JSON list of C-alpha atoms in Angstrom, two decimals:
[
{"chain": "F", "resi": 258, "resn": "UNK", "atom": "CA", "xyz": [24.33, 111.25, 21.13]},
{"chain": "F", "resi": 259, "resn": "UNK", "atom": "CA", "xyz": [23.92, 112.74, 24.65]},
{"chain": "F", "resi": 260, "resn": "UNK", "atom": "CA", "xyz": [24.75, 116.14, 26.17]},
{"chain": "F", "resi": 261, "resn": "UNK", "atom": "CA", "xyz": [28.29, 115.50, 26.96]},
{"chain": "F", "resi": 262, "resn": "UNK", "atom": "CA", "xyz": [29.45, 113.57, 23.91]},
{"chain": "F", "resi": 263, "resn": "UNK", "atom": "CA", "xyz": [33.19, 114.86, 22.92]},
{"chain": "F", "resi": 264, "resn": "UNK", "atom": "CA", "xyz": [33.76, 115.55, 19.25]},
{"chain": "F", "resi": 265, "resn": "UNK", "atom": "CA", "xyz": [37.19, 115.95, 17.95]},
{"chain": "F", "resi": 266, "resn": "UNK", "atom": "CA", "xyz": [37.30, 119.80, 16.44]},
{"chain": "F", "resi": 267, "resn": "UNK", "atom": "CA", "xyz": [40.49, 119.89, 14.42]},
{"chain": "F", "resi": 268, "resn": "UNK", "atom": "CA", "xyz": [42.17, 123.74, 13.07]},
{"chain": "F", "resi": 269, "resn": "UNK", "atom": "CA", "xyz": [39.80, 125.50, 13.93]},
{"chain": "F", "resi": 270, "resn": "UNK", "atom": "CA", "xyz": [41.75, 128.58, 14.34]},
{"chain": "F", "resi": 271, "resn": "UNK", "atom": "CA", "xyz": [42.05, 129.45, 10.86]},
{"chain": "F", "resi": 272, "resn": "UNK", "atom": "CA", "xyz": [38.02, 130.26, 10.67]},
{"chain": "F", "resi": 273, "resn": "UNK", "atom": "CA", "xyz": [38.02, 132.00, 14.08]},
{"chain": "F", "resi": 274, "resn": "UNK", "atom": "CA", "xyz": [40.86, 134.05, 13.03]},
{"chain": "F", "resi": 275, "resn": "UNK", "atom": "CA", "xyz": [39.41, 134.51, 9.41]},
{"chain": "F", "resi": 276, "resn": "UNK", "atom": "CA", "xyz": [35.64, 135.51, 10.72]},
{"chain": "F", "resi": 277, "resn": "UNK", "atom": "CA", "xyz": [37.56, 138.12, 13.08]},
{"chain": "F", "resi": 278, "resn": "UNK", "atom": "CA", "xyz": [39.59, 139.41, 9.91]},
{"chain": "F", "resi": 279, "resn": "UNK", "atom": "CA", "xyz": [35.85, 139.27, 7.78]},
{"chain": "F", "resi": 280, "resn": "UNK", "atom": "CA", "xyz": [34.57, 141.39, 10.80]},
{"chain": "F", "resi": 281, "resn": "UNK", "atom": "CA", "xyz": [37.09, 144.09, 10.34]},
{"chain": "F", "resi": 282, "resn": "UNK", "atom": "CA", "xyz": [36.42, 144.31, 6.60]},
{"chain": "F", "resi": 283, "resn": "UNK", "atom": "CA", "xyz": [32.52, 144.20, 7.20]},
{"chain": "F", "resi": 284, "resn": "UNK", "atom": "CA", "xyz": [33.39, 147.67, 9.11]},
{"chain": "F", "resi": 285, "resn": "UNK", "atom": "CA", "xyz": [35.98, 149.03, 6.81]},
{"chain": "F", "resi": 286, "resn": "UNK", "atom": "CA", "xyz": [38.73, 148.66, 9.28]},
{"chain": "F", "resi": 287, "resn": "UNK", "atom": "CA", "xyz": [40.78, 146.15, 7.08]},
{"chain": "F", "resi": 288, "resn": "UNK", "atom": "CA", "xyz": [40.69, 145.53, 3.05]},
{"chain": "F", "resi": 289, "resn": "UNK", "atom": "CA", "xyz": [40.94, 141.90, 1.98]},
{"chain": "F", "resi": 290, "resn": "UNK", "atom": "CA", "xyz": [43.34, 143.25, -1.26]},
{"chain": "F", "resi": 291, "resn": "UNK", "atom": "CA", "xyz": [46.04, 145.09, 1.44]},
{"chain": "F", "resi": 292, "resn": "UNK", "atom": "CA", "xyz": [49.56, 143.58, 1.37]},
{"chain": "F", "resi": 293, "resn": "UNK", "atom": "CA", "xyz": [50.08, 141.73, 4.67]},
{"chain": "F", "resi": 294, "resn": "UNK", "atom": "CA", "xyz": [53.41, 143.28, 4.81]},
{"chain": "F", "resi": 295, "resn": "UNK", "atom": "CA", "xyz": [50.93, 146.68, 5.47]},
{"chain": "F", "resi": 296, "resn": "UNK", "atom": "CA", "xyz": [50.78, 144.64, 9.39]},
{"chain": "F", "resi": 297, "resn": "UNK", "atom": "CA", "xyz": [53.59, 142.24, 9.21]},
{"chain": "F", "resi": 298, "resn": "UNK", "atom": "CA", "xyz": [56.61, 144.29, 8.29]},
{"chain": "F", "resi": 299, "resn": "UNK", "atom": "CA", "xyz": [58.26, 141.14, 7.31]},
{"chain": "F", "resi": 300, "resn": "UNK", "atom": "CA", "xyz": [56.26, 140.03, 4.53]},
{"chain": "F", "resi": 301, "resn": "UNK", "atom": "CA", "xyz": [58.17, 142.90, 2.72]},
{"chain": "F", "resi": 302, "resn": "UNK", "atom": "CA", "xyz": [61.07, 141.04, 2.23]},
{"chain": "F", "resi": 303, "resn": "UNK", "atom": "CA", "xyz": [59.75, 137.53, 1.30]},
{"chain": "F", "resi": 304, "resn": "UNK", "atom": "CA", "xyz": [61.12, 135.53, -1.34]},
{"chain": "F", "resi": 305, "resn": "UNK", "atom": "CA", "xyz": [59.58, 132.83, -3.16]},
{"chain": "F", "resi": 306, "resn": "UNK", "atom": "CA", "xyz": [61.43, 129.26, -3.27]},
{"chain": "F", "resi": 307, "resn": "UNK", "atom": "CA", "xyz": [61.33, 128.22, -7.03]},
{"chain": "F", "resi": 308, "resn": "UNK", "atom": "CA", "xyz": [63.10, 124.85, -7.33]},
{"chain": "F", "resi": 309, "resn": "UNK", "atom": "CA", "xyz": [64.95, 123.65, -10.35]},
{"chain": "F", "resi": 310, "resn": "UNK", "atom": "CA", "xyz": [64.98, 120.29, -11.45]},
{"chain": "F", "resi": 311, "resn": "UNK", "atom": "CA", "xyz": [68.58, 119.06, -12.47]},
{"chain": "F", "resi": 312, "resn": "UNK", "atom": "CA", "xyz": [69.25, 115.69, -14.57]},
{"chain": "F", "resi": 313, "resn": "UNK", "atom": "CA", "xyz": [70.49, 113.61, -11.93]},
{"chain": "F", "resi": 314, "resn": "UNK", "atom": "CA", "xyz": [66.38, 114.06, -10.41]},
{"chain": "F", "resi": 315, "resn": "UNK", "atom": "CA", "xyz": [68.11, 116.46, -7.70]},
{"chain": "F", "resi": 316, "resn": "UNK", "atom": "CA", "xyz": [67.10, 120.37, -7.29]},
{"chain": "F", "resi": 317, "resn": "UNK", "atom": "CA", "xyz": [68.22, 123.45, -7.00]},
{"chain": "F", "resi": 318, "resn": "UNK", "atom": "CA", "xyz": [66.20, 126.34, -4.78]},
{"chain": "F", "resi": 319, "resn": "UNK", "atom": "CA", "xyz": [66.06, 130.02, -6.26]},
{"chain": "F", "resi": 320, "resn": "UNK", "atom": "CA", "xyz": [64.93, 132.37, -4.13]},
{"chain": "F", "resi": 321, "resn": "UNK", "atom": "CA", "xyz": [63.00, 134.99, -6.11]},
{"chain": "F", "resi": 322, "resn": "UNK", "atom": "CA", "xyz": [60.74, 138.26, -5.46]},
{"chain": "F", "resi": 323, "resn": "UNK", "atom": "CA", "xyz": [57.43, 136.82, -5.35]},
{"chain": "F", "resi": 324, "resn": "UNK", "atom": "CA", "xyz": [54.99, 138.31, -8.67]},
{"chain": "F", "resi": 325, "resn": "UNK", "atom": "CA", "xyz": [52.88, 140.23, -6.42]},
{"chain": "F", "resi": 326, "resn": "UNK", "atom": "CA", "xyz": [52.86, 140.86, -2.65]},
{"chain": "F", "resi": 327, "resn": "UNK", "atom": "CA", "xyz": [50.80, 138.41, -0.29]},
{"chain": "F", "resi": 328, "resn": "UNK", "atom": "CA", "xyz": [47.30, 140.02, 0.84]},
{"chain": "F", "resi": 329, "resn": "UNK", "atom": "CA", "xyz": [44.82, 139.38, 3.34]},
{"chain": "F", "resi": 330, "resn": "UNK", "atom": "CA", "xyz": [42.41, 137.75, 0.99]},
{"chain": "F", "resi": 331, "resn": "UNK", "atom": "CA", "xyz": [45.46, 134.97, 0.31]},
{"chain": "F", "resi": 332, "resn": "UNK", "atom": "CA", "xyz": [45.34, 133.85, 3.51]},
{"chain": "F", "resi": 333, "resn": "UNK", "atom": "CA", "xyz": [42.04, 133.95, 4.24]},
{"chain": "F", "resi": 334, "resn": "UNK", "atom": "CA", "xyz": [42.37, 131.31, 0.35]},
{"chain": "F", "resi": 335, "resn": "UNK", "atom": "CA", "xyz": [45.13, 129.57, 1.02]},
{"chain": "F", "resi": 336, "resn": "UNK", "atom": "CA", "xyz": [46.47, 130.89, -2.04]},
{"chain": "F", "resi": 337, "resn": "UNK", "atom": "CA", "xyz": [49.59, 132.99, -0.14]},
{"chain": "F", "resi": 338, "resn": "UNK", "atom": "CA", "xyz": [52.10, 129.93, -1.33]},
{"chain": "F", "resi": 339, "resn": "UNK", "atom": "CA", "xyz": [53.00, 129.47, 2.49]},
{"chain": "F", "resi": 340, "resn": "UNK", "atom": "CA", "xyz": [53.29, 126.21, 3.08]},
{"chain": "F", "resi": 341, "resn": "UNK", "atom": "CA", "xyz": [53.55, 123.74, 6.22]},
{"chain": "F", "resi": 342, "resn": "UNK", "atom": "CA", "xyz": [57.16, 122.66, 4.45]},
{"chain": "F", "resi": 343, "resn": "UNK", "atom": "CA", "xyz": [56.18, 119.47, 5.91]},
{"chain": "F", "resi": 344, "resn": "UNK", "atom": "CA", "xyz": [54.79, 117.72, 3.19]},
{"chain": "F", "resi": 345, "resn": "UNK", "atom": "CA", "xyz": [56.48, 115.82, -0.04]},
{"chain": "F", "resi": 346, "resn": "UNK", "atom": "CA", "xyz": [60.10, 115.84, -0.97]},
{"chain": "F", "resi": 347, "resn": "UNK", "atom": "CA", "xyz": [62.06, 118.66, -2.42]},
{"chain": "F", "resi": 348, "resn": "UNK", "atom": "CA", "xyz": [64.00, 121.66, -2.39]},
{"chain": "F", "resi": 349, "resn": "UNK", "atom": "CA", "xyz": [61.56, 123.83, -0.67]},
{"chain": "F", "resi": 350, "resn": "UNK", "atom": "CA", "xyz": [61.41, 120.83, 2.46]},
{"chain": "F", "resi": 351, "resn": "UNK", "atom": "CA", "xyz": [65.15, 120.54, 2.39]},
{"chain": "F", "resi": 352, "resn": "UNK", "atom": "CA", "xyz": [65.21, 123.97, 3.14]},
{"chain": "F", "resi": 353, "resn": "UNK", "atom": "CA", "xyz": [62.68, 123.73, 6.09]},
{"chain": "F", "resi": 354, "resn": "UNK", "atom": "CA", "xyz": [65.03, 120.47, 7.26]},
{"chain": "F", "resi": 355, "resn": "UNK", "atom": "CA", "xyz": [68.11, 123.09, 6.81]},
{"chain": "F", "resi": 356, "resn": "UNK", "atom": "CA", "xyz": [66.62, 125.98, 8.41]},
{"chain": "F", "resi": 357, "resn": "UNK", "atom": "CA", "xyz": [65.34, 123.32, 11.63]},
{"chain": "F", "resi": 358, "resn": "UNK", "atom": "CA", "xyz": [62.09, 124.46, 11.40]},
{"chain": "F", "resi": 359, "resn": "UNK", "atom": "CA", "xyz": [60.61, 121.48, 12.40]},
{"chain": "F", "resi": 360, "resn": "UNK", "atom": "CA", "xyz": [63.72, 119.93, 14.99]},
{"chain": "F", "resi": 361, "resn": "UNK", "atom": "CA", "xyz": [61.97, 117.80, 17.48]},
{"chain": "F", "resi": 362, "resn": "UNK", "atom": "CA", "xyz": [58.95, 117.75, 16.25]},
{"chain": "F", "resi": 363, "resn": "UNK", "atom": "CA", "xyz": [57.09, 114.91, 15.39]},
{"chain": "F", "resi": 364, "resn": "UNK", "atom": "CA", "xyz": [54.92, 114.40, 12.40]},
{"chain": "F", "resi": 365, "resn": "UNK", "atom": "CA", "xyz": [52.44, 111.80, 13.24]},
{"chain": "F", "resi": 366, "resn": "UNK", "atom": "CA", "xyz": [49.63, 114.32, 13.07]},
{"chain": "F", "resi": 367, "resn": "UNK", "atom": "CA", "xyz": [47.96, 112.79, 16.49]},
{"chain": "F", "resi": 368, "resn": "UNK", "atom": "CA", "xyz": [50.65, 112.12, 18.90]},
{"chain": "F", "resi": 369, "resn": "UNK", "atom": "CA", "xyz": [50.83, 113.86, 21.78]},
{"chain": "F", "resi": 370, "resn": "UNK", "atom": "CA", "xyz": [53.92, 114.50, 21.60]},
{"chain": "F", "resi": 371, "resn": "UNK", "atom": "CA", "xyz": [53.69, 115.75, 18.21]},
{"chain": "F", "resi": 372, "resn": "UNK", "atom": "CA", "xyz": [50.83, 118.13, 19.51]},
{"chain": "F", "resi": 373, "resn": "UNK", "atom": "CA", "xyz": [53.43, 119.54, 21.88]},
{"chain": "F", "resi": 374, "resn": "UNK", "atom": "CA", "xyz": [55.97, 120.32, 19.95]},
{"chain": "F", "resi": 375, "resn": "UNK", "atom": "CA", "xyz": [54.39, 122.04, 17.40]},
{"chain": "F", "resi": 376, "resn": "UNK", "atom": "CA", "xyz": [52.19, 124.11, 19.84]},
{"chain": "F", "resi": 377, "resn": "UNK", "atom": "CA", "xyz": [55.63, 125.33, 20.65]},
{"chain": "F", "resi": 378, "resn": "UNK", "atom": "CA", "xyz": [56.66, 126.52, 16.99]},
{"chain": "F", "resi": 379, "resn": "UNK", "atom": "CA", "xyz": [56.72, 130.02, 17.18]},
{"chain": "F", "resi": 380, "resn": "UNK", "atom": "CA", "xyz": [54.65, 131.13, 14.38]},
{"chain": "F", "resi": 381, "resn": "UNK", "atom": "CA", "xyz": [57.28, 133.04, 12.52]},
{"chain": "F", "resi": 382, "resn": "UNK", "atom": "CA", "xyz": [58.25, 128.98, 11.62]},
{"chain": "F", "resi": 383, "resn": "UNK", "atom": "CA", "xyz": [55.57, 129.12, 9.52]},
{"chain": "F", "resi": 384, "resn": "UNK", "atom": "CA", "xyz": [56.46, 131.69, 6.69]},
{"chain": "F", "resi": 385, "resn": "UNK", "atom": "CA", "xyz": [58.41, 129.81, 4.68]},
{"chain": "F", "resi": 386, "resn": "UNK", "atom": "CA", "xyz": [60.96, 131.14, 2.44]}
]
């Protein structure tokens, strides 16, 4: 390895933006347990996509108050139940398809083109149902 070897550094914003976020907890500016809806308005109003299986191996998609509101600690874990909507088969991707969250954009992961579009996603896109 020399000085000016180039290592791929994928997502990386996630743990910038969560070490920022740990910062402001570290000096009691943020609590990991407040509702993200406390900063994000928006999050009030979420609903939760809760798909129903019928007998012909189709779905159905409920949209339902979530149990408890999303925090800051659930993003920081992954554990919000936002997803990509990317991913799999179902309900909750039919709805991304429906909704064109993801028109024009490619999902081989390392195309440039792919890089592109999704740079352009506003990040509203991402919130799911």
């Amino acid at each position: 390895m020399t000085e000016d070897t180039i290592f791929r550094i994928y997502s990386m914003s996630k743990p910038i933006t969560t070490v920022a976020a740990m910062m402001l907890v570290e000096e009691g500016r943020r609590a990991l347990e407040e509702p993200v809806s406390k900063y994000i308005p928006s999050f009030s109003s979420v609903k939760v996509g809760m798909e129903n299986k019928t007998d012909d191996g189709g779905g159905d998609l409920d949209l339902v108050p979530p149990r408890k509101p999303i925090t800051i600690q659930d993003l920081m874990r992954h554990t919000s139940g936002i997803t990509y909507g990317f991913f799999g088969e179902g309900a909750v991707k039919k709805a991304y398809v429906d909704a064109h969250v993801f028109q024009g954009v490619s999902t081989t992961r390392n195309s440039p083109s792919a890089l592109r579009n999704a740079a352009r996603l506003s990040t509203g896109n991402d919130l799911g149902l």
